[in-house]
Each structure stands twice: as structure tokens, then as C-alpha cells.
Tab-separated table of C-alpha atoms and ligand atoms in Angstrom:
chain	number	residue	atom	x	y	z
A	1	MET	CA	79.372	30.360	-62.018
A	2	PHE	CA	78.181	31.660	-58.645
A	3	ASP	CA	80.067	30.192	-55.688
A	4	TYR	CA	77.426	28.390	-53.617
A	5	SER	CA	80.006	27.168	-51.106
A	6	ILE	CA	79.394	30.367	-49.100
A	7	PHE	CA	75.903	29.103	-48.306
A	8	ALA	CA	77.253	25.647	-47.437
A	9	GLN	CA	79.815	27.265	-45.119
A	10	GLU	CA	77.129	29.371	-43.456
A	11	LEU	CA	75.008	26.248	-42.893
A	12	GLU	CA	78.011	24.523	-41.294
A	13	ASN	CA	78.475	27.542	-39.013
A	14	LEU	CA	74.840	27.346	-37.930
A	15	LYS	CA	75.214	23.639	-37.147
A	16	GLU	CA	78.350	24.281	-35.089
A	17	GLN	CA	76.545	26.945	-33.047
A	18	GLY	CA	73.522	24.698	-32.433
A	19	LEU	CA	71.388	27.147	-34.446
A	20	TYR	CA	70.507	24.898	-37.376
A	21	THR	CA	66.860	23.815	-37.377
A	22	TYR	CA	66.207	20.265	-38.491
A	23	ILE	CA	62.725	20.175	-39.993
A	24	ARG	CA	60.882	16.982	-39.153
A	25	THR	CA	58.854	15.182	-41.809
A	26	LEU	CA	55.420	14.223	-40.529
A	27	GLU	CA	53.659	11.096	-41.750
A	28	SER	CA	50.342	11.850	-40.061
A	29	PRO	CA	47.964	14.820	-39.623
A	30	GLN	CA	48.414	17.349	-36.815
A	31	GLY	CA	47.097	16.066	-33.486
A	32	ALA	CA	48.160	15.113	-29.961
A	33	TRP	CA	50.288	12.333	-31.449
A	34	LEU	CA	52.244	12.282	-34.700
A	35	VAL	CA	54.069	9.692	-36.776
A	36	ILE	CA	57.649	10.673	-37.606
A	37	ASN	CA	60.092	8.199	-39.189
A	38	GLY	CA	57.464	5.512	-38.683
A	39	LYS	CA	57.478	6.203	-34.931
A	40	LYS	CA	54.554	7.478	-32.835
A	41	VAL	CA	55.578	10.574	-30.849
A	42	LEU	CA	53.724	12.945	-28.532
A	43	ASN	CA	53.299	16.319	-30.227
A	44	LEU	CA	54.293	19.320	-28.094
A	45	CYS	CA	55.097	21.694	-30.960
A	46	SER	CA	51.920	22.696	-32.694
A	47	ASN	CA	49.882	25.899	-32.391
A	48	ASN	CA	46.822	23.763	-33.063
A	49	TYR	CA	45.577	24.762	-29.595
A	50	LEU	CA	42.060	23.373	-29.918
A	51	GLY	CA	42.621	20.429	-32.248
A	52	PHE	CA	40.804	22.033	-35.198
A	53	ALA	CA	43.549	21.182	-37.723
A	54	ASN	CA	42.136	17.685	-38.206
A	55	GLU	CA	38.587	18.169	-36.942
A	56	GLU	CA	35.710	16.408	-38.767
A	57	ARG	CA	33.414	19.447	-38.931
A	58	LEU	CA	36.138	21.592	-40.503
A	59	LYS	CA	37.132	18.879	-42.960
A	60	ASN	CA	33.516	18.354	-44.051
A	61	ALA	CA	33.024	22.102	-44.494
A	62	ALA	CA	36.176	22.249	-46.649
A	63	ILE	CA	35.069	19.294	-48.805
A	64	LYS	CA	31.626	20.809	-49.351
A	65	ALA	CA	33.200	24.149	-50.265
A	66	ILE	CA	35.438	22.496	-52.852
A	67	GLU	CA	32.388	20.800	-54.364
A	68	LYS	CA	30.477	24.089	-54.514
A	69	TRP	CA	33.248	26.619	-55.271
A	70	GLY	CA	36.166	24.619	-56.697
A	71	VAL	CA	39.718	24.895	-55.452
A	72	GLY	CA	40.963	28.369	-56.426
A	73	PRO	CA	39.815	31.993	-56.228
A	74	GLY	CA	40.786	32.911	-59.822
A	75	ALA	CA	42.748	36.077	-59.093
A	76	VAL	CA	42.937	38.903	-56.574
A	77	ARG	CA	39.549	39.944	-55.194
A	78	THR	CA	39.586	43.452	-56.674
A	79	ILE	CA	39.921	41.976	-60.168
A	80	ALA	CA	38.222	38.562	-60.193
A	81	GLY	CA	35.531	39.392	-57.645
A	82	THR	CA	35.087	37.722	-54.306
A	83	PHE	CA	33.088	34.642	-53.319
A	84	SER	CA	30.127	35.244	-51.020
A	85	LEU	CA	31.859	32.575	-48.896
A	86	HIS	CA	34.792	34.992	-48.377
A	87	GLU	CA	32.403	37.694	-47.239
A	88	GLU	CA	30.622	35.296	-44.922
A	89	LEU	CA	33.927	34.517	-43.207
A	90	GLU	CA	34.684	38.228	-42.734
A	91	LYS	CA	31.226	38.926	-41.352
A	92	THR	CA	31.349	35.968	-38.963
A	93	LEU	CA	34.843	36.896	-37.746
A	94	ALA	CA	33.600	40.448	-37.065
A	95	GLU	CA	30.706	39.088	-34.989
A	96	PHE	CA	33.047	36.765	-33.112
A	97	LYS	CA	35.543	39.550	-32.332
A	98	LYS	CA	32.760	42.065	-31.586
A	99	VAL	CA	34.116	44.596	-34.078
A	100	GLU	CA	32.507	46.424	-37.001
A	101	ALA	CA	34.400	44.679	-39.795
A	102	THR	CA	37.293	42.395	-40.761
A	103	ILE	CA	39.391	41.725	-43.841
A	104	PHE	CA	41.283	38.482	-44.252
A	105	LEU	CA	44.677	38.018	-45.900
A	106	GLN	CA	46.763	35.006	-46.834
A	107	SER	CA	48.370	34.641	-43.388
A	108	GLY	CA	48.856	36.407	-40.075
A	109	PHE	CA	52.329	37.375	-41.256
A	110	VAL	CA	50.854	39.024	-44.342
A	111	ALA	CA	48.121	40.743	-42.285
A	112	ASN	CA	50.796	42.653	-40.352
A	113	GLN	CA	52.585	43.551	-43.552
A	114	ALA	CA	49.314	44.673	-45.104
A	115	VAL	CA	48.113	47.081	-42.453
A	116	ILE	CA	51.221	48.824	-41.076
A	117	PRO	CA	52.558	50.435	-44.283
A	118	ALA	CA	49.018	51.115	-45.514
A	119	ILE	CA	48.134	53.411	-42.618
A	120	THR	CA	51.472	55.126	-41.866
A	121	ASN	CA	53.948	57.212	-43.827
A	122	GLU	CA	57.004	59.419	-43.153
A	123	LYS	CA	54.909	61.941	-41.216
A	124	ASP	CA	53.884	59.298	-38.664
A	125	ALA	CA	55.469	57.438	-35.758
A	126	ILE	CA	55.301	53.721	-34.986
A	127	LEU	CA	55.965	52.596	-31.421
A	128	SER	CA	56.753	48.884	-31.185
A	129	ASP	CA	57.527	46.540	-28.242
A	130	GLU	CA	61.080	45.221	-28.616
A	131	LEU	CA	59.884	41.588	-28.585
A	132	ASN	CA	57.152	41.983	-31.178
A	133	HIS	CA	56.799	39.213	-33.743
A	134	ALA	CA	58.975	39.194	-36.868
A	135	SER	CA	55.968	39.950	-39.077
A	136	ILE	CA	55.385	43.198	-37.161
A	137	ILE	CA	59.071	44.093	-37.436
A	138	ASP	CA	58.980	43.476	-41.186
A	139	GLY	CA	55.695	45.384	-41.497
A	140	VAL	CA	57.335	48.339	-39.738
A	141	ARG	CA	60.309	48.081	-42.101
A	142	LEU	CA	57.907	48.413	-45.039
A	143	SER	CA	56.621	51.712	-43.660
A	144	LYS	CA	58.445	55.013	-43.990
A	145	ALA	CA	57.272	56.113	-40.542
A	146	MET	CA	59.618	57.175	-37.711
A	147	ARG	CA	60.355	54.201	-35.462
A	148	PHE	CA	60.433	53.983	-31.688
A	149	VAL	CA	61.116	50.634	-30.026
A	150	TRP	CA	60.096	50.483	-26.394
A	151	LYS	CA	61.359	48.055	-23.747
A	152	HIS	CA	59.391	44.843	-23.460
A	153	ARG	CA	56.064	45.477	-21.645
A	154	ASP	CA	57.491	48.646	-20.105
A	155	VAL	CA	54.724	51.267	-20.256
A	156	LYS	CA	56.944	53.928	-18.663
A	157	ASP	CA	59.352	53.541	-21.554
A	158	LEU	CA	56.415	53.603	-23.974
A	159	GLU	CA	55.261	56.934	-22.490
A	160	LYS	CA	58.786	58.328	-22.905
A	161	LYS	CA	58.743	57.284	-26.557
A	162	LEU	CA	55.276	58.793	-27.083
A	163	LYS	CA	56.618	62.121	-25.792
A	164	GLU	CA	59.636	61.850	-28.123
A	165	ALA	CA	57.316	61.146	-31.055
A	166	ASN	CA	55.328	64.279	-30.197
A	167	GLU	CA	58.547	66.326	-29.951
A	168	GLN	CA	59.486	65.114	-33.430
A	169	GLY	CA	56.136	66.311	-34.729
A	170	ALA	CA	54.576	62.967	-35.571
A	171	ARG	CA	51.201	63.395	-37.258
A	172	ARG	CA	49.748	59.986	-36.360
A	173	LYS	CA	51.123	57.663	-33.678
A	174	LEU	CA	50.609	53.903	-33.954
A	175	ILE	CA	51.406	51.731	-30.923
A	176	ILE	CA	51.907	48.073	-31.836
A	177	THR	CA	52.198	45.124	-29.497
A	178	ASP	CA	51.871	41.366	-29.573
A	179	GLY	CA	48.958	40.358	-27.342
A	180	VAL	CA	50.539	37.113	-26.196
A	181	PHE	CA	54.284	37.035	-26.844
A	182	SER	CA	54.727	33.877	-28.861
A	183	MET	CA	58.013	32.639	-27.450
A	184	ASP	CA	57.466	33.510	-23.761
A	185	GLY	CA	53.682	33.291	-23.342
A	186	ASP	CA	53.517	36.564	-21.381
A	187	LEU	CA	50.757	39.120	-21.993
A	188	ALA	CA	50.993	42.713	-23.182
A	189	PRO	CA	49.871	45.234	-20.523
A	190	LEU	CA	47.028	46.186	-22.849
A	191	PRO	CA	44.866	48.203	-20.387
A	192	GLU	CA	47.824	50.487	-19.584
A	193	ILE	CA	48.770	50.752	-23.259
A	194	VAL	CA	45.195	51.750	-24.145
A	195	GLU	CA	45.193	54.412	-21.405
A	196	LEU	CA	48.428	55.873	-22.735
A	197	ALA	CA	47.078	55.783	-26.272
A	198	GLU	CA	44.003	57.732	-25.162
A	199	LYS	CA	46.170	60.236	-23.265
A	200	TYR	CA	48.510	60.807	-26.232
A	201	ASP	CA	45.901	60.412	-28.979
A	202	ALA	CA	47.584	57.374	-30.523
A	203	MET	CA	46.172	54.311	-32.307
A	204	VAL	CA	46.600	50.884	-30.716
A	205	MET	CA	47.227	47.741	-32.730
A	206	VAL	CA	47.471	44.327	-31.070
A	207	ASP	CA	48.578	41.093	-32.710
A	208	ASP	CA	46.271	38.503	-31.172
A	209	ALA	CA	47.714	35.462	-32.989
A	210	HIS	CA	48.238	33.479	-29.776
A	211	GLY	CA	45.300	35.004	-27.912
A	212	GLU	CA	42.510	33.853	-30.182
A	213	GLY	CA	40.896	30.594	-29.225
A	214	VAL	CA	42.829	30.912	-25.964
A	215	LEU	CA	41.991	34.125	-24.049
A	216	GLY	CA	38.660	35.755	-23.273
A	217	SER	CA	35.138	34.392	-23.417
A	218	HIS	CA	34.909	31.583	-26.039
A	219	GLY	CA	38.496	32.417	-27.046
A	220	ARG	CA	37.608	35.865	-28.403
A	221	GLY	CA	41.126	37.030	-27.612
A	222	ILE	CA	43.055	39.523	-25.544
A	223	VAL	CA	40.714	42.490	-26.074
A	224	ASP	CA	37.860	40.457	-24.641
A	225	HIS	CA	40.108	39.117	-21.858
A	226	PHE	CA	40.768	42.679	-20.638
A	227	GLY	CA	37.271	43.998	-21.439
A	228	LEU	CA	38.648	46.556	-23.905
A	229	HIS	CA	36.113	46.251	-26.731
A	230	GLY	CA	35.896	49.498	-28.701
A	231	ARG	CA	39.152	50.874	-27.268
A	232	VAL	CA	41.664	48.993	-29.452
A	233	ASP	CA	41.855	50.268	-33.026
A	234	ILE	CA	43.323	47.281	-34.841
A	235	GLU	CA	43.394	43.578	-33.999
A	236	ILE	CA	45.450	41.159	-36.064
A	237	GLY	CA	44.387	37.553	-36.095
A	238	THR	CA	45.656	34.365	-37.607
A	239	LEU	CA	43.536	31.473	-38.808
A	240	SER	CA	46.476	29.064	-38.629
A	241	LYS	CA	46.768	28.522	-34.875
A	242	ALA	CA	43.685	27.916	-32.699
A	243	PHE	CA	41.472	28.112	-35.811
A	244	GLY	CA	43.482	25.190	-37.203
A	245	VAL	CA	43.517	26.314	-40.850
A	246	LEU	CA	45.453	29.019	-42.693
A	247	GLY	CA	45.142	32.754	-43.243
A	248	GLY	CA	45.181	35.953	-41.221
A	249	TYR	CA	42.894	38.914	-40.710
A	250	ILE	CA	42.619	42.500	-39.585
A	251	ALA	CA	39.707	43.559	-37.379
A	252	GLY	CA	38.534	47.092	-36.623
A	253	LYS	CA	36.232	49.931	-37.647
A	254	LYS	CA	34.332	49.829	-40.968
A	255	GLU	CA	36.227	52.812	-42.381
A	256	LEU	CA	39.610	51.232	-41.668
A	257	ILE	CA	38.683	47.904	-43.272
A	258	GLU	CA	37.228	49.606	-46.348
A	259	TYR	CA	40.369	51.736	-46.646
A	260	LEU	CA	42.543	48.608	-46.490
A	261	LYS	CA	40.540	47.064	-49.343
A	262	GLN	CA	41.709	50.020	-51.467
A	263	LYS	CA	45.248	50.382	-50.133
A	264	ALA	CA	46.719	47.222	-48.593
A	265	ARG	CA	49.170	45.803	-51.098
A	266	PRO	CA	48.829	42.083	-50.190
A	267	PHE	CA	45.062	42.500	-50.700
A	268	LEU	CA	45.470	44.293	-54.038
A	269	PHE	CA	48.289	42.201	-55.460
A	270	SER	CA	47.872	38.679	-54.066
A	271	SER	CA	45.033	36.164	-54.344
A	272	PRO	CA	42.827	35.319	-51.365
A	273	LEU	CA	42.291	32.060	-49.458
A	274	SER	CA	40.991	29.038	-51.305
A	275	PRO	CA	37.341	28.003	-50.794
A	276	ALA	CA	38.471	25.037	-48.659
A	277	ASP	CA	40.517	27.211	-46.299
A	278	THR	CA	37.778	29.823	-46.113
A	279	ALA	CA	35.022	27.334	-45.308
A	280	ALA	CA	37.140	25.520	-42.719
A	281	ALA	CA	38.034	28.792	-40.955
A	282	LEU	CA	34.372	29.797	-41.019
A	283	GLU	CA	33.414	26.485	-39.406
A	284	ALA	CA	36.090	26.942	-36.707
A	285	THR	CA	34.637	30.363	-35.870
A	286	LYS	CA	31.130	28.876	-35.627
A	287	ILE	CA	32.324	26.111	-33.269
A	288	LEU	CA	34.005	28.693	-31.030
A	289	GLN	CA	30.823	30.770	-30.953
A	290	GLU	CA	28.748	27.718	-30.011
A	291	SER	CA	30.886	26.379	-27.186
A	292	ASP	CA	33.827	27.235	-24.935
A	293	GLU	CA	34.405	23.622	-23.938
A	294	ARG	CA	37.657	23.230	-25.878
A	295	VAL	CA	39.043	26.519	-24.611
A	296	ASN	CA	38.378	25.422	-21.027
A	297	ARG	CA	40.041	22.047	-21.628
A	298	LEU	CA	43.090	23.807	-23.091
A	299	TRP	CA	43.496	25.880	-19.923
A	300	GLU	CA	43.045	22.893	-17.600
A	301	ASN	CA	45.749	21.020	-19.486
A	302	ALA	CA	48.113	23.979	-19.609
A	303	LYS	CA	47.763	24.787	-15.899
A	304	TYR	CA	48.356	21.176	-14.922
A	305	PHE	CA	51.448	20.794	-17.121
A	306	LYS	CA	53.016	24.097	-16.126
A	307	ASN	CA	52.514	23.514	-12.391
A	308	GLU	CA	53.995	20.034	-12.559
A	309	MET	CA	56.990	21.270	-14.581
A	310	ARG	CA	57.673	23.952	-11.967
A	311	LYS	CA	57.415	21.346	-9.208
A	312	LEU	CA	60.037	19.294	-11.050
A	313	GLY	CA	62.328	22.334	-10.921
A	314	PHE	CA	62.174	23.534	-14.530
A	315	ASP	CA	62.407	27.239	-15.315
A	316	THR	CA	59.246	27.992	-17.320
A	317	GLY	CA	59.728	31.749	-17.527
A	318	GLU	CA	56.938	34.294	-17.137
A	319	SER	CA	54.262	32.566	-19.188
A	320	GLU	CA	50.629	33.421	-18.385
A	321	THR	CA	49.192	31.296	-21.203
A	322	PRO	CA	49.377	27.707	-22.508
A	323	ILE	CA	52.708	28.562	-24.202
A	324	THR	CA	55.275	26.947	-21.897
A	325	PRO	CA	58.907	27.876	-22.512
A	326	VAL	CA	61.303	25.448	-20.833
A	327	MET	CA	64.281	27.747	-20.473
A	328	LEU	CA	67.662	26.141	-21.158
A	329	TYR	CA	69.490	29.311	-22.323
A	330	ASP	CA	72.350	27.472	-24.060
A	331	ALA	CA	71.522	26.655	-27.706
A	332	LYS	CA	73.543	23.426	-27.809
A	333	LEU	CA	72.001	22.155	-24.587
A	334	SER	CA	68.557	22.983	-25.895
A	335	THR	CA	69.180	21.096	-29.165
A	336	GLN	CA	70.535	18.121	-27.203
A	337	PHE	CA	67.509	18.199	-24.881
A	338	SER	CA	65.145	18.137	-27.848
A	339	LYS	CA	67.004	15.170	-29.407
A	340	GLU	CA	66.916	13.192	-26.159
A	341	LEU	CA	63.188	13.892	-25.810
A	342	PHE	CA	62.631	12.662	-29.346
A	343	ASN	CA	64.399	9.388	-28.526
A	344	GLU	CA	61.968	9.081	-25.617
A	345	GLY	CA	58.918	9.573	-27.891
A	346	ILE	CA	58.368	13.327	-27.470
A	347	PHE	CA	58.422	15.861	-30.306
A	348	ALA	CA	59.374	19.188	-28.679
A	349	GLN	CA	61.497	21.423	-30.850
A	350	SER	CA	64.386	23.518	-29.591
A	351	ILE	CA	64.063	27.226	-30.381
A	352	GLY	CA	67.144	29.413	-30.678
A	353	TYR	CA	68.400	32.601	-32.293
A	354	PRO	CA	67.029	34.427	-34.331
A	355	THR	CA	63.560	33.289	-33.183
A	356	VAL	CA	64.579	34.156	-29.603
A	357	PRO	CA	67.482	36.382	-28.465
A	358	LYS	CA	70.993	34.847	-28.248
A	359	GLY	CA	71.565	33.024	-24.925
A	360	LYS	CA	67.810	32.451	-24.456
A	361	ALA	CA	67.393	29.060	-26.149
A	362	ARG	CA	64.521	26.951	-24.985
A	363	ILE	CA	62.156	24.100	-25.674
A	364	ARG	CA	58.802	25.723	-26.279
A	365	VAL	CA	56.056	23.342	-25.192
A	366	MET	CA	52.671	23.920	-26.783
A	367	ILE	CA	49.862	22.268	-24.863
A	368	SER	CA	46.579	21.607	-26.626
A	369	ALA	CA	43.003	20.764	-25.702
A	370	THR	CA	43.456	17.392	-27.402
A	371	HIS	CA	46.141	16.167	-24.973
A	372	SER	CA	44.814	13.704	-22.418
A	373	LYS	CA	45.945	13.606	-18.782
A	374	GLU	CA	47.926	10.448	-19.672
A	375	ASP	CA	49.657	12.324	-22.506
A	376	LEU	CA	50.684	15.106	-20.142
A	377	ASP	CA	51.922	12.647	-17.524
A	378	PHE	CA	53.943	10.869	-20.208
A	379	ALA	CA	55.516	14.208	-21.192
A	380	LEU	CA	56.293	15.079	-17.557
A	381	GLU	CA	57.950	11.705	-16.965
A	382	LYS	CA	60.184	12.150	-20.017
A	383	PHE	CA	61.062	15.772	-19.212
A	384	GLU	CA	62.101	14.654	-15.734
A	385	LYS	CA	64.224	11.813	-17.131
A	386	VAL	CA	66.026	13.981	-19.702
A	387	GLY	CA	66.284	16.946	-17.300
A	388	LYS	CA	68.108	14.784	-14.773
A	389	LYS	CA	70.317	13.158	-17.420
A	390	LEU	CA	71.451	16.559	-18.724
A	391	ASN	CA	71.772	18.096	-15.233
A	392	VAL	CA	69.090	20.693	-15.883
A	393	ILE	CA	67.095	19.778	-12.757
J	1	PMP	N1	51.962	37.083	-35.290
J	1	PMP	C1	52.383	36.327	-34.267
J	1	PMP	C2	52.481	36.946	-32.912
J	1	PMP	C3	52.720	34.992	-34.471
J	1	PMP	O1	53.150	34.215	-33.468
J	1	PMP	C4	52.611	34.448	-35.773
J	1	PMP	C5	52.937	32.996	-36.056
J	1	PMP	N2	54.245	32.620	-35.842
J	1	PMP	C6	52.182	35.277	-36.796
J	1	PMP	C7	51.846	36.582	-36.525
J	1	PMP	C8	52.064	34.766	-38.200
J	1	PMP	O2	50.924	34.004	-38.365
J	1	PMP	P1	50.773	33.071	-39.641
J	1	PMP	O3	51.429	31.771	-39.306
J	1	PMP	O4	49.306	32.974	-39.850
J	1	PMP	O5	51.445	33.775	-40.762
């Protein structure tokens, strides 16, 4: 009989180091407030930036899609065929992102795993920012390409690595970066990266998971924010954050997307989104195209909260987006802070290693367009109270 006590011991170790994540059970839908253990708490954890996760228009679109299309896709698209609804989502996403074509996958995580090994092999070089998301790291691991990891947002280091890749005879060079870094909220220096890519004849891929619905006109994302349409080869999106649903996608040139439909393993060997998810994501895209009101509200809320937190004396890092890391560094302190906040009616999870580097634990506050000014003031009051109690401010 296998000795499972090794897992139990490992779990104990994690608890001792303050690295064990307690997963909360929610008794209500995602929104500004949640019910947990029968108690109403302010939600500062969700990536539901615009409140779409429980939005009437999305829910109605999903219900109608179930009535028309049923609940499941039958099999992978190459075998069972694809609903016209799936194609409508891809076409609408392409219009929204101002690209030629898109292909959606089961999640943003899967989208990264789909594209990276499909377009690179042992003759190629991948150049990746050291703080790129885990799904990029795993996507790179699935490729046989040479790997170069450059220092976070350091374009000088990237240029050095591009030269090294050339010296090693790389056929194709693929530069990959997060657009918005999910744990710190800082932005990739995309204009400089694009210039280097043009100079060294490399492809650029940006993971826009936290940029969509947030940056650029109507939340079109980081490429729009920097005015780089047509100069970034691959954009990765997720439908699970600002879009409020589930799924991920790859956006780019027609030839690339068609190639992925023949070669990307998660497309060939795993079934697509359900009709409900597809229709809801389509509706989210339409709402974003119609109005930028929610995006503007998100920014107003985020700016207000971040400024007030800084005034209180909290270290909120280098964030340039609504992602607000409250830096506590010590994992145990961060866990304690999160527990104290919960007792005060705030759900704000502590984030430690391996999601962030060791010694960089934090509470990551996610502000949304659905928070009211009163909600934000309530959060600020409780952060101040707990911050003083734990000698953080
Ligand atoms: N990329 C980045 C930068 C992310 O932050 C995330 C979500 N944690 C993903 C990809 C994965 O997205 P999804 O949840 O849709 O799999």
C-alpha cells in the first residue's frame, strides 16, 4: 500500500511555513460582496473586473444558448464539427481586438500551452520575462526550443539574450511577455520590446489576460493601450477575468490561426467551450464594444483605492493597473493579515510562494467596477485598522 503520509507531512510543512492556501467556500455568486460561512464579506479577490460574472445580459445569453444548442459540444471541433456560435465568438473577438483572426481554447492557461509548442521546435529560441505567468512557463517547457529568460522588464537584458540566440543559430525567435504582470500590476515595456523584435527579426507574443477589459479604448488591451496594432504577432486572452466567463483565446494573423487549428494539441485533442460559456463570452464582447462606461468606473475605483492606501502608508509596489499588491513580504504576516481582514468582513486572500517569489508575500487587492465608493471606504477603514494592529503602518 502506498504511503500517503508523505503528502500529509508535506501539507503540514506548508502550513508551518504559512504557505498553505485555505480555499474559501462561497455561498453566493461573484460580485462586490460575497456570502462565506453565512457571513456577508466585501470581495477583494476576484478578477471579475467589470462585474460580468453575474451580469443579466450574459446570463440571458447563456440560457438562450442552452435552449438553442444544448449543453455540450459533442467532441473536439475537428471531429464533431463546430457550432456557428463558436465561430461567431471568434469573429467578434477578432473585431474587438482589431486583428485578422482568433481561436479560442478552454482557458487562458491552455491558450499559452497551445500556441508556444505549436510554433517552436529545437531549432528556435524562446525569450521569456522571468516573471511571466505559470502557463507561459509550462508552455515553454512543452516546447523543445532553446530558452532564454530575461530580467523582469529589462529590455537591455532582452537585447543581450536576442544576440545570444542569434549566436546559437536560432532559426525563429519568439519573445514572450505578460502584458500586465498578474501579481504586481506593472506593465510590460511593450513598445521597446516591439522595437527590439523588429530589429532582431523576432516574433512578439503578449499575454493580455489582465489587460483586456482594463487597458486601451473600451478595454481592448495592452496593444491598443500602446497603439501597437499590427506590430504584435500573438495576443493571448482569457475569457475568465474581465469577460466574466471561462475560456481563453489566441489572436493574430489569419495564417497563424489557421495553422493552430491544424497543429495546436489542446485544440485537436480537447473539446471546446460549452454553448453557454460561448454565448456569455460573446455577449461580454458586445457590451465592451458598445460602451466603455464600466472600464472607466474600474479605473476611477482603482485610482481612488490605491491613492488612499498609499496615504495610509501601505507599500503597494509598482502597480500601474487596478491590481493592487499590498506588500507584506513575510508569508506568515500576510496570512495573519488576511485572517484579521476576514474577521472584519473583508475577503482579501494572502498570496505567497510559489505564486510569488519567496519573501514577497502580499495581499493582492482586486478592485472592480462594481465596488461602490462606500465599499472602498469600508475596505480602507479595515486595512487601516488591521495594518495598525499588526504594526504594518
Ligand atoms: N495568463 C495570465 C497572465 C494570468 O494571470 C492567468 C490567470 N491566472 C492566465 C493566463 C490563465 O487564465 P485562465 O484562468 O483563463 O486559465
